[in-house]
């Protein structure tokens, strides 16, 4: 069930099968990301792979003394490029691996072009997804949905873009093959998109029944397909655990973080790589909260100080930064830690500069409790503060608009005005309506905010929360996903809301679960799954999404999905509240 | 009263699991255990028991959890019964059972599917055409050349050529198929010697003797040197080179009316293309770029190092421990060999990295540069990984000292053992005396004495006259494992040495003991693994 290991094993096998000798790895844009997520370059170098080339790059030199390992997605484009390559081979021998099912006709085209008999192997290795963590995968698909208006269809709706649907289906089936799972499928009933994807996946499974013929375990694995639109709140929150925070404030793209905008950054730290596979410090700290990481780094430094008998104080993060700069040996000894000092330093600067603690507290309150007058006051107060960033104000308004969508006296219009006064761009203002269209109460299938007191589960949940009090105001929010999985593991997830595809149902409690969220997952959810894996005996959960979102990328997703819809809050002055859907 | 464990009756209370003594409280039991049973065998029993209890405990807990469908929450379960299951998992502390995703059990290699069979089928069907065509042409070429040698007469030669491949009739081809010009007196028809097709002189290609020789040579599996020899001008009778030269001369004679633009066998463009491909194939097979030659050497060295390293480490460790099973000189040899290999790897790596950078050769492509740098980096990483872990060898003096030290240690140990035996003998004797003086001593003493005597009998037969001065009962229980016995013996020596105030010896003995313990546990762990 380890998604990282599955890809690693595939890549290792490819390299091993080509035998000794100098090798070049020929990839496309997607497979480059796939491989770079699981292997560091130095690691691959030691397996005699010395060159990494893109299939579509022009002017590659002829090097007949190299063996060529091709790892490609089976797209029409790639088949075309590869045919050209085989016709005039640049390398001595070719070992070709496709990351997904390739059609017979494409194999034929390739075979006919291999006039010089340079191909030794043509195989399908199903590493067709981005493995982020052992329990987390993504397809790096941004903007997977759009407004579609079908003829004779009563109203416009948000649905799949055809490429995104195809890619998600391919990716999911590849994942199932890589993990050797032939699952039962459940999907979120309120989502048309979830249903379509579920049906497509099942189609592939029955079409490729030969591939999916695994030894049947006692309890069949389960694939649960959800839709982001049921929970638009989680991606809007500021995060306080390391990985999630870095993604929220700096952005992680294929394990890389762009630090070039950090003031006073040294050249070799403009882009850093954070990979749990190759960075021990990151691996052991990615799920810890901000305070704990600070103290862990401090500990490491004090250890070093004891060794070098230095008396310099390292109390604050600023001290740490100065320390790292003054002691090049430290940098050498714990190269990765120096990198983390920079990252943590920048995080802490941003937290201070934009008053993120204050903002986060209000966000969490909005997400978890219903208290209109107080919330309105808190939001208004933050509007007064010049230090609070535009994006943070927008996310507060969005959360407010979602929480009090049905509240008779909601002041969304006032807030839109206020955003305008702060000089927030039009696009952000329009997002307030867009998010209601995307994930408002009409679109959701579940009681996200627990406002429905007739629902016993959400009622007791609320009650319990009140009794228990909160340990940490900044992390009191728990995602809907977590609740859904909790119920699923206990066998209490309602068949009505999350029906099975087909007639057979699971009688026992599920053991191996693959959850996929259309519209993207967040690192907050990834952490929740990580903890569930660690704390629930006998259950293994793998989480995936079309992408891994932070607030910015999520807003982009919402924006793309709602283009073409008319909005409720079109203009601050427009008083009559019309809805066109 | 002490009850023997094999008496069969059931006893209750705080029993010591090893000696079955009834201790009144947990506290006492614990103390007793710490005092009386701290040997390895006992610890093992203890751990075994602990594991048993642990399993039972977790089973019970899980059972409880299943019953009411609520997580066992150590902190809160007592005060609040979380009958609703909505409590966040996050807040419940980590308990036994779940597994970190990085620790999930090893998994199978993922599914894969090969298309090589169908690929080959399609490719072979197409390739066959080319291969047959090429072989046909090669056979003809070979025959052409072979004929040249035996018969230099141009007329007969032409007859032979026509016999080899039927020439296309002149009147069937009014225009040159390649350039489309009409044949006439000044543009005469020429035949391809390989396929018999017609083309004009301008469109003719010529297989040069060099080229022909190379092609045929490979086909006939003749050594490559002949080509080079011919290039240098050496003419060996009957060699392929000579044959080719003769065929050239006869060809020149055959061409009438027009000056041949080139020497060699006349062919059409299509046949030339096929031959050209053949030539490239041969070229690729026979010539190796410098980088490949260097790289092969590099690989060889790396494999050699990888084979030698473990052996050397074993030697070095043994020598550093003062053992005499390996020869220092030999080890030094191996070491210098290894070092030479590393140096060679480093130099080759550097050579590859700088190849073509300074020379007057053509500009290197960025790919070539990246390739070379990649290899260099691999070398560096390889050396880093291997050299820094290499233990050093003692010098001759050091070795002598080490061996001396070890010898002394062994002697000392022997001496100690001997002395301890004597002391024990003495003690035993005095005890016997005491026993004799108090004959009402209980039966337990007698039982111990019998064990004692058997021990003595056995050991006395060695001739040294010593008995282990250890608690006879514990020896009896652990008799099965020689290692445990040894440990017990050493432990008793430690006590005696301490009593005698010989602190340096105590230290040394304790070090020995530690070593033994480690070894013992290692063995056990391995056993457990194998099971």
Coordinates of N, CA, C and O in Angstrom, one line a residue, chain A residues 251-394:
Chain A
X251 N 4.5 27.3 -0.9 CA 4.1 26.5 -2.1 C 5.1 25.4 -2.3 O 6.3 25.6 -2.5
X252 N 4.6 24.1 -2.4 CA 5.5 23.0 -2.7 C 5.0 22.5 -4.1 O 3.8 22.2 -4.3
X253 N 6.0 22.4 -5.0 CA 5.6 21.8 -6.3 C 6.6 20.7 -6.6 O 7.8 20.9 -6.8
X254 N 6.1 19.5 -6.6 CA 6.9 18.3 -6.8 C 8.1 18.3 -5.8 O 9.3 18.2 -6.2
X255 N 7.8 18.6 -4.6 CA 8.8 18.6 -3.5 C 9.7 19.8 -3.5 O 10.7 19.9 -2.7
X256 N 9.6 20.7 -4.5 CA 10.5 21.8 -4.6 C 9.8 23.1 -4.0 O 8.6 23.3 -4.2
X257 N 10.6 23.9 -3.4 CA 10.1 25.1 -2.9 C 10.9 26.3 -3.4 O 12.1 26.3 -3.4
X258 N 10.2 27.3 -3.9 CA 10.8 28.4 -4.5 C 11.0 29.5 -3.4 O 10.0 30.0 -2.9
X259 N 12.3 29.7 -3.1 CA 12.5 30.7 -2.0 C 13.1 32.0 -2.6 O 13.6 32.8 -1.9
X260 N 13.0 32.2 -3.9 CA 13.7 33.3 -4.5 C 13.1 34.6 -4.1 O 13.8 35.7 -4.1
X261 N 11.9 34.6 -3.6 CA 11.3 35.9 -3.1 C 11.6 36.2 -1.7 O 11.2 37.3 -1.2
X262 N 12.3 35.3 -1.0 CA 12.7 35.6 0.4 C 13.7 36.7 0.4 O 14.7 36.6 -0.3
X263 N 13.5 37.7 1.3 CA 14.5 38.7 1.3 C 15.9 38.2 1.8 O 16.0 37.5 2.7
X264 N 16.9 38.6 1.0 CA 18.3 38.3 1.4 C 18.6 36.9 1.3 O 19.5 36.4 2.1
X265 N 18.0 36.2 0.4 CA 18.3 34.7 0.3 C 19.6 34.5 -0.4 O 20.0 35.2 -1.4
X266 N 20.4 33.5 0.0 CA 21.7 33.2 -0.7 C 21.4 32.4 -2.0 O 20.3 31.8 -2.1
X267 N 22.3 32.5 -2.9 CA 22.0 31.9 -4.2 C 21.7 30.4 -4.2 O 20.8 30.0 -4.9
X268 N 22.4 29.7 -3.4 CA 22.2 28.2 -3.4 C 21.0 27.8 -2.7 O 20.7 26.6 -2.6
X269 N 20.2 28.7 -2.1 CA 19.0 28.3 -1.4 C 17.8 28.9 -2.1 O 16.7 28.9 -1.6
X270 N 17.9 29.4 -3.4 CA 16.8 29.9 -4.1 C 15.7 28.9 -4.3 O 14.6 29.2 -4.3
X271 N 16.1 27.7 -4.6 CA 15.1 26.7 -4.7 C 15.6 25.5 -3.9 O 16.8 25.0 -4.0
X272 N 14.8 25.0 -2.9 CA 15.2 23.9 -2.1 C 14.3 22.7 -2.3 O 13.2 22.9 -2.7
X273 N 14.8 21.6 -2.0 CA 14.0 20.3 -2.2 C 13.7 19.8 -0.8 O 14.5 19.7 0.1
X274 N 12.4 19.6 -0.6 CA 12.0 19.0 0.7 C 11.4 17.6 0.3 O 10.3 17.5 -0.2
X275 N 12.2 16.6 0.6 CA 11.7 15.2 0.3 C 11.9 14.3 1.5 O 13.0 14.2 2.0
X276 N 10.8 13.7 1.9 CA 10.9 12.9 3.1 C 11.7 11.6 2.9 O 12.3 11.0 3.8
X277 N 11.9 11.3 1.6 CA 12.7 10.1 1.2 C 14.2 10.3 1.4 O 14.9 9.4 1.7
X278 N 14.6 11.6 1.3 CA 16.0 11.8 1.3 C 16.5 12.8 2.4 O 17.6 13.1 2.5
X279 N 15.6 13.3 3.2 CA 15.9 14.3 4.2 C 15.3 13.8 5.5 O 14.1 13.9 5.7
X280 N 16.2 13.4 6.3 CA 15.8 12.8 7.6 C 15.1 13.8 8.5 O 14.0 13.5 9.1
X281 N 15.6 15.0 8.5 CA 15.0 16.0 9.4 C 13.6 16.2 9.0 O 12.7 16.3 9.8
X282 N 13.4 16.4 7.7 CA 12.1 16.7 7.1 C 11.1 15.5 7.4 O 10.0 15.7 7.8
X283 N 11.7 14.3 7.2 CA 10.8 13.1 7.4 C 10.3 13.0 8.8 O 9.1 12.7 9.1
X284 N 11.1 13.4 9.8 CA 10.7 13.3 11.2 C 10.0 14.5 11.7 O 9.4 14.5 12.8
X285 N 10.0 15.6 10.9 CA 9.3 16.8 11.4 C 8.2 17.3 10.5 O 7.5 18.2 10.9
X286 N 7.9 16.6 9.4 CA 6.9 17.2 8.5 C 5.5 17.3 9.1 O 4.7 18.1 8.7
X287 N 5.2 16.4 10.0 CA 3.9 16.3 10.6 C 3.8 17.0 12.0 O 2.8 17.0 12.6
X288 N 4.9 17.6 12.4 CA 4.9 18.3 13.7 C 4.5 19.7 13.5 O 4.6 20.3 12.4
X289 N 4.0 20.3 14.6 CA 3.6 21.7 14.4 C 4.8 22.7 14.6 O 5.9 22.3 15.0
X290 N 4.5 23.9 14.2 CA 5.5 24.9 14.0 C 6.4 25.0 15.2 O 7.7 25.1 15.1
X291 N 5.8 25.1 16.4 CA 6.6 25.3 17.7 C 7.6 24.1 17.9 O 8.8 24.4 18.2
X292 N 7.1 22.9 17.6 CA 8.0 21.8 17.9 C 9.2 21.8 16.9 O 10.3 21.4 17.4
X293 N 9.0 22.2 15.7 CA 10.1 22.2 14.8 C 11.2 23.2 15.2 O 12.4 22.9 15.2
X294 N 10.7 24.4 15.6 CA 11.6 25.4 16.1 C 12.5 24.8 17.2 O 13.7 24.9 17.2
X295 N 11.9 24.1 18.2 CA 12.7 23.6 19.3 C 13.5 22.4 18.9 O 14.6 22.2 19.4
X296 N 13.1 21.6 17.9 CA 14.0 20.6 17.4 C 15.2 21.1 16.7 O 16.3 20.6 16.9
X297 N 15.1 22.2 15.9 CA 16.2 22.8 15.3 C 17.1 23.3 16.4 O 18.4 23.2 16.3
X298 N 16.5 24.0 17.4 CA 17.3 24.6 18.4 C 18.2 23.5 19.1 O 19.4 23.7 19.4
X299 N 17.6 22.4 19.4 CA 18.3 21.3 20.0 C 19.5 20.9 19.2 O 20.6 20.7 19.7
X300 N 19.3 20.7 17.9 CA 20.4 20.3 17.0 C 21.5 21.3 17.1 O 22.7 21.0 17.2
X301 N 21.2 22.6 17.2 CA 22.2 23.6 17.2 C 22.9 23.6 18.5 O 24.1 23.8 18.6
X302 N 22.2 23.4 19.6 CA 22.9 23.4 20.9 C 23.8 22.2 21.0 O 24.9 22.3 21.6
X303 N 23.4 21.1 20.4 CA 24.4 20.0 20.3 C 25.7 20.4 19.6 O 26.8 20.1 20.1
X304 N 25.5 21.1 18.5 CA 26.6 21.5 17.8 C 27.5 22.5 18.6 O 28.7 22.4 18.6
X305 N 26.8 23.3 19.3 CA 27.5 24.3 20.1 C 28.4 23.7 21.2 O 29.5 24.0 21.4
X306 N 27.8 22.6 21.8 CA 28.5 21.9 22.8 C 29.8 21.4 22.2 O 30.9 21.4 22.8
X307 N 29.7 20.9 21.0 CA 30.9 20.3 20.4 C 31.9 21.4 20.1 O 33.1 21.2 20.2
X308 N 31.5 22.5 19.6 CA 32.4 23.6 19.2 C 32.7 24.6 20.3 O 33.4 25.5 20.1
X309 N 32.0 24.4 21.5 CA 32.2 25.2 22.6 C 31.9 26.7 22.2 O 32.7 27.6 22.6
X310 N 30.9 26.9 21.5 CA 30.6 28.3 21.1 C 29.5 28.8 22.2 O 28.8 28.0 22.7
X311 N 29.6 30.1 22.4 CA 28.8 30.7 23.4 C 27.6 31.4 22.9 O 26.8 32.0 23.6
X312 N 27.5 31.5 21.6 CA 26.5 32.3 20.9 C 25.1 31.8 21.3 O 24.8 30.6 21.4
X313 N 24.2 32.7 21.6 CA 22.9 32.3 22.0 C 22.0 32.0 20.8 O 22.1 32.7 19.8
X314 N 21.2 31.0 20.9 CA 20.2 30.8 19.9 C 18.8 30.7 20.5 O 18.3 29.6 20.8
X315 N 18.3 31.8 20.8 CA 16.9 31.8 21.4 C 15.8 31.9 20.3 O 14.9 31.2 20.3
X316 N 16.0 32.8 19.4 CA 15.0 33.1 18.4 C 15.4 32.5 17.1 O 16.5 32.1 16.9
X317 N 14.4 32.5 16.2 CA 14.7 32.0 14.9 C 15.7 32.9 14.2 O 16.6 32.4 13.4
X318 N 15.6 34.2 14.5 CA 16.6 35.1 13.9 C 18.0 34.7 14.3 O 19.0 34.7 13.5
X319 N 18.2 34.4 15.6 CA 19.5 34.0 16.1 C 20.0 32.7 15.4 O 21.1 32.6 15.0
X320 N 19.0 31.8 15.1 CA 19.4 30.6 14.4 C 20.0 30.9 13.0 O 21.0 30.4 12.6
X321 N 19.3 31.8 12.3 CA 19.8 32.2 11.0 C 21.2 32.8 11.1 O 22.0 32.4 10.3
X322 N 21.4 33.7 12.0 CA 22.7 34.2 12.2 C 23.7 33.2 12.5 O 24.8 33.1 11.9
X323 N 23.3 32.2 13.3 CA 24.2 31.1 13.7 C 24.7 30.3 12.5 O 25.8 30.0 12.3
X324 N 23.7 30.0 11.7 CA 24.0 29.1 10.5 C 25.0 29.9 9.6 O 25.9 29.3 9.1
X325 N 24.8 31.2 9.5 CA 25.7 31.9 8.6 C 27.1 32.0 9.2 O 28.1 32.0 8.4
X326 N 27.2 32.1 10.5 CA 28.5 32.2 11.1 C 29.3 30.9 11.2 O 30.5 30.9 11.4
X327 N 28.6 29.8 11.1 CA 29.3 28.6 11.3 C 29.2 27.7 10.1 O 28.3 26.8 10.0
X328 N 30.1 27.9 9.1 CA 30.0 27.0 7.9 C 30.1 25.5 8.2 O 29.5 24.7 7.5
X329 N 30.8 25.2 9.3 CA 31.0 23.8 9.6 C 29.6 23.2 9.9 O 29.3 22.0 9.6
X330 N 28.8 24.0 10.6 CA 27.5 23.5 11.0 C 26.7 23.2 9.7 O 26.0 22.1 9.6
X331 N 26.8 24.1 8.8 CA 26.1 23.9 7.5 C 26.6 22.6 6.8 O 25.7 21.8 6.3
X332 N 27.9 22.3 6.9 CA 28.4 21.1 6.3 C 27.9 19.9 7.0 O 27.4 18.9 6.4
X333 N 28.0 19.9 8.4 CA 27.7 18.8 9.2 C 26.2 18.4 9.0 O 25.9 17.2 8.9
X334 N 25.4 19.4 9.0 CA 23.9 19.1 8.9 C 23.3 19.9 7.8 O 22.5 20.8 8.1
X335 N 23.8 19.7 6.6 CA 23.4 20.5 5.5 C 21.9 20.7 5.4 O 21.4 21.8 5.1
X336 N 21.2 19.6 5.7 CA 19.7 19.7 5.5 C 19.1 20.6 6.5 O 18.2 21.4 6.3
X337 N 19.7 20.6 7.7 CA 19.2 21.4 8.8 C 19.3 22.9 8.5 O 18.4 23.7 8.7
X338 N 20.4 23.3 7.9 CA 20.6 24.7 7.5 C 19.5 25.1 6.6 O 19.0 26.2 6.7
X339 N 19.2 24.2 5.7 CA 18.1 24.5 4.8 C 16.8 24.8 5.5 O 16.0 25.7 5.2
X340 N 16.5 23.9 6.5 CA 15.3 24.0 7.3 C 15.3 25.3 8.1 O 14.2 25.9 8.3
X341 N 16.5 25.7 8.6 CA 16.5 27.0 9.3 C 16.0 28.1 8.4 O 15.2 29.0 8.8
X342 N 16.5 28.1 7.2 CA 16.0 29.2 6.3 C 14.5 29.1 6.0 O 13.8 30.1 6.1
X343 N 14.0 27.9 5.8 CA 12.6 27.7 5.5 C 11.8 28.2 6.8 O 10.8 29.0 6.7
X344 N 12.2 27.6 7.9 CA 11.4 28.0 9.1 C 11.5 29.5 9.4 O 10.5 30.1 9.9
X345 N 12.7 30.0 9.2 CA 12.9 31.4 9.4 C 11.9 32.3 8.5 O 11.3 33.2 9.0
X346 N 11.8 31.9 7.3 CA 10.9 32.6 6.4 C 9.4 32.4 6.9 O 8.6 33.4 6.9
X347 N 9.1 31.2 7.3 CA 7.7 31.0 7.8 C 7.4 31.9 8.9 O 6.4 32.5 9.0
X348 N 8.4 31.9 9.8 CA 8.1 32.7 11.1 C 8.0 34.2 10.7 O 7.3 35.0 11.3
X349 N 8.8 34.6 9.7 CA 8.7 36.0 9.3 C 7.3 36.3 8.8 O 6.7 37.3 9.1
X350 N 6.8 35.4 7.9 CA 5.5 35.6 7.3 C 4.4 35.6 8.4 O 3.5 36.4 8.4
X351 N 4.6 34.7 9.4 CA 3.6 34.6 10.5 C 3.5 35.9 11.2 O 2.4 36.5 11.5
X352 N 4.6 36.5 11.5 CA 4.7 37.8 12.2 C 4.2 38.9 11.3 O 3.3 39.7 11.8
X353 N 4.6 39.0 10.1 CA 4.4 40.1 9.3 C 2.9 40.2 8.9 O 2.3 41.3 8.8
X354 N 2.2 39.1 8.8 CA 0.8 39.1 8.4 C -0.2 38.8 9.6 O -1.3 38.5 9.3
X355 N 0.4 38.7 10.8 CA -0.5 38.4 11.9 C -1.3 37.1 11.7 O -2.5 37.1 12.0
X356 N -0.6 36.1 11.3 CA -1.3 34.9 10.9 C -1.9 34.2 12.1 O -3.0 33.5 12.0
X357 N -1.4 34.4 13.3 CA -2.0 33.7 14.5 C -3.4 34.3 14.7 O -4.3 33.5 14.9
X358 N -3.5 35.6 14.7 CA -4.8 36.3 14.9 C -5.8 35.8 13.8 O -6.9 35.4 14.1
X359 N -5.3 35.9 12.6 CA -6.1 35.5 11.4 C -6.6 34.0 11.6 O -7.8 33.7 11.5
X360 N -5.6 33.2 11.9 CA -5.9 31.7 12.0 C -7.0 31.5 13.1 O -7.9 30.6 12.9
X361 N -6.9 32.2 14.2 CA -7.8 32.0 15.2 C -9.3 32.2 14.8 O -10.2 31.4 15.0
X362 N -9.4 33.3 14.1 CA -10.8 33.7 13.6 C -11.2 32.7 12.5 O -12.4 32.2 12.5
X363 N -10.3 32.3 11.6 CA -10.6 31.3 10.6 C -11.2 30.0 11.3 O -12.2 29.4 10.9
X364 N -10.5 29.5 12.3 CA -10.9 28.3 13.0 C -12.2 28.4 13.6 O -13.0 27.5 13.6
X365 N -12.5 29.6 14.2 CA -13.7 29.8 14.9 C -14.9 29.8 13.8 O -15.9 29.2 14.0
X366 N -14.6 30.4 12.7 CA -15.6 30.4 11.6 C -15.9 29.0 11.1 O -17.0 28.7 10.8
X367 N -14.8 28.2 11.0 CA -15.0 26.9 10.5 C -15.7 26.0 11.5 O -16.3 25.0 11.1
X368 N -15.5 26.2 12.8 CA -16.0 25.2 13.7 C -17.2 25.7 14.5 O -17.9 24.8 15.0
X369 N -17.5 27.0 14.7 CA -18.6 27.4 15.5 C -19.5 28.3 14.8 O -19.2 28.9 13.8
X370 N -20.7 28.4 15.4 CA -21.7 29.3 14.8 C -22.0 30.4 15.8 O -22.6 30.2 16.9
X371 N -21.5 31.6 15.5 CA -21.7 32.7 16.5 C -21.7 34.0 15.7 O -20.6 34.7 15.6
X372 N -22.7 34.4 15.0 CA -22.7 35.4 14.0 C -22.1 36.7 14.5 O -21.2 37.2 13.9
X373 N -22.7 37.2 15.6 CA -22.3 38.6 15.9 C -20.9 38.7 16.3 O -20.1 39.6 15.9
X374 N -20.4 37.7 17.1 CA -19.0 37.7 17.5 C -18.1 37.6 16.3 O -17.1 38.3 16.2
X375 N -18.4 36.6 15.4 CA -17.6 36.4 14.2 C -17.5 37.7 13.3 O -16.5 38.0 12.9
X376 N -18.7 38.3 13.2 CA -18.7 39.5 12.4 C -17.8 40.5 13.0 O -17.0 41.2 12.2
X377 N -17.8 40.6 14.3 CA -17.0 41.6 14.9 C -15.5 41.3 14.7 O -14.7 42.2 14.4
X378 N -15.1 40.0 14.9 CA -13.7 39.6 14.7 C -13.2 39.9 13.3 O -12.1 40.5 13.1
X379 N -14.1 39.6 12.3 CA -13.7 39.8 11.0 C -13.5 41.3 10.7 O -12.5 41.8 10.1
X380 N -14.5 42.1 11.2 CA -14.4 43.5 11.0 C -13.1 44.1 11.6 O -12.5 45.0 11.1
X381 N -12.8 43.6 12.8 CA -11.6 44.0 13.5 C -10.4 43.8 12.6 O -9.5 44.7 12.5
X382 N -10.3 42.6 12.0 CA -9.1 42.3 11.2 C -9.1 43.1 9.9 O -8.0 43.4 9.4
X383 N -10.3 43.6 9.5 CA -10.3 44.5 8.3 C -9.6 45.8 8.6 O -9.0 46.4 7.7
X384 N -9.6 46.1 9.9 CA -9.0 47.4 10.3 C -7.4 47.3 10.3 O -6.8 48.3 10.2
X385 N -7.0 46.1 10.4 CA -5.5 45.9 10.5 C -4.8 45.9 9.2 O -5.1 45.1 8.3
X386 N -3.9 46.8 9.1 CA -3.2 47.0 7.8 C -2.3 45.8 7.5 O -1.9 45.5 6.4
X387 N -1.8 45.1 8.6 CA -0.8 44.1 8.4 C -1.4 42.8 7.8 O -0.7 42.0 7.2
X388 N -2.7 42.6 8.0 CA -3.4 41.4 7.5 C -3.4 41.5 5.9 O -3.8 42.5 5.4
X389 N -2.9 40.4 5.3 CA -2.8 40.4 3.9 C -4.1 40.3 3.2 O -5.1 39.8 3.8
X390 N -4.1 40.7 1.9 CA -5.3 40.6 1.1 C -5.9 39.2 1.1 O -7.1 38.9 1.3
X391 N -5.0 38.2 0.8 CA -5.4 36.8 0.6 C -6.1 36.4 1.9 O -7.1 35.7 1.9
X392 N -5.5 36.8 3.1 CA -6.1 36.3 4.3 C -7.5 37.0 4.5 O -8.4 36.3 5.0
X393 N -7.6 38.2 4.1 CA -9.0 38.9 4.2 C -10.0 38.1 3.4 O -11.1 37.8 3.8
X394 N -9.5 37.8 2.1 CA -10.4 37.1 1.2 C -10.8 35.8 1.8 O -12.0 35.5 1.8

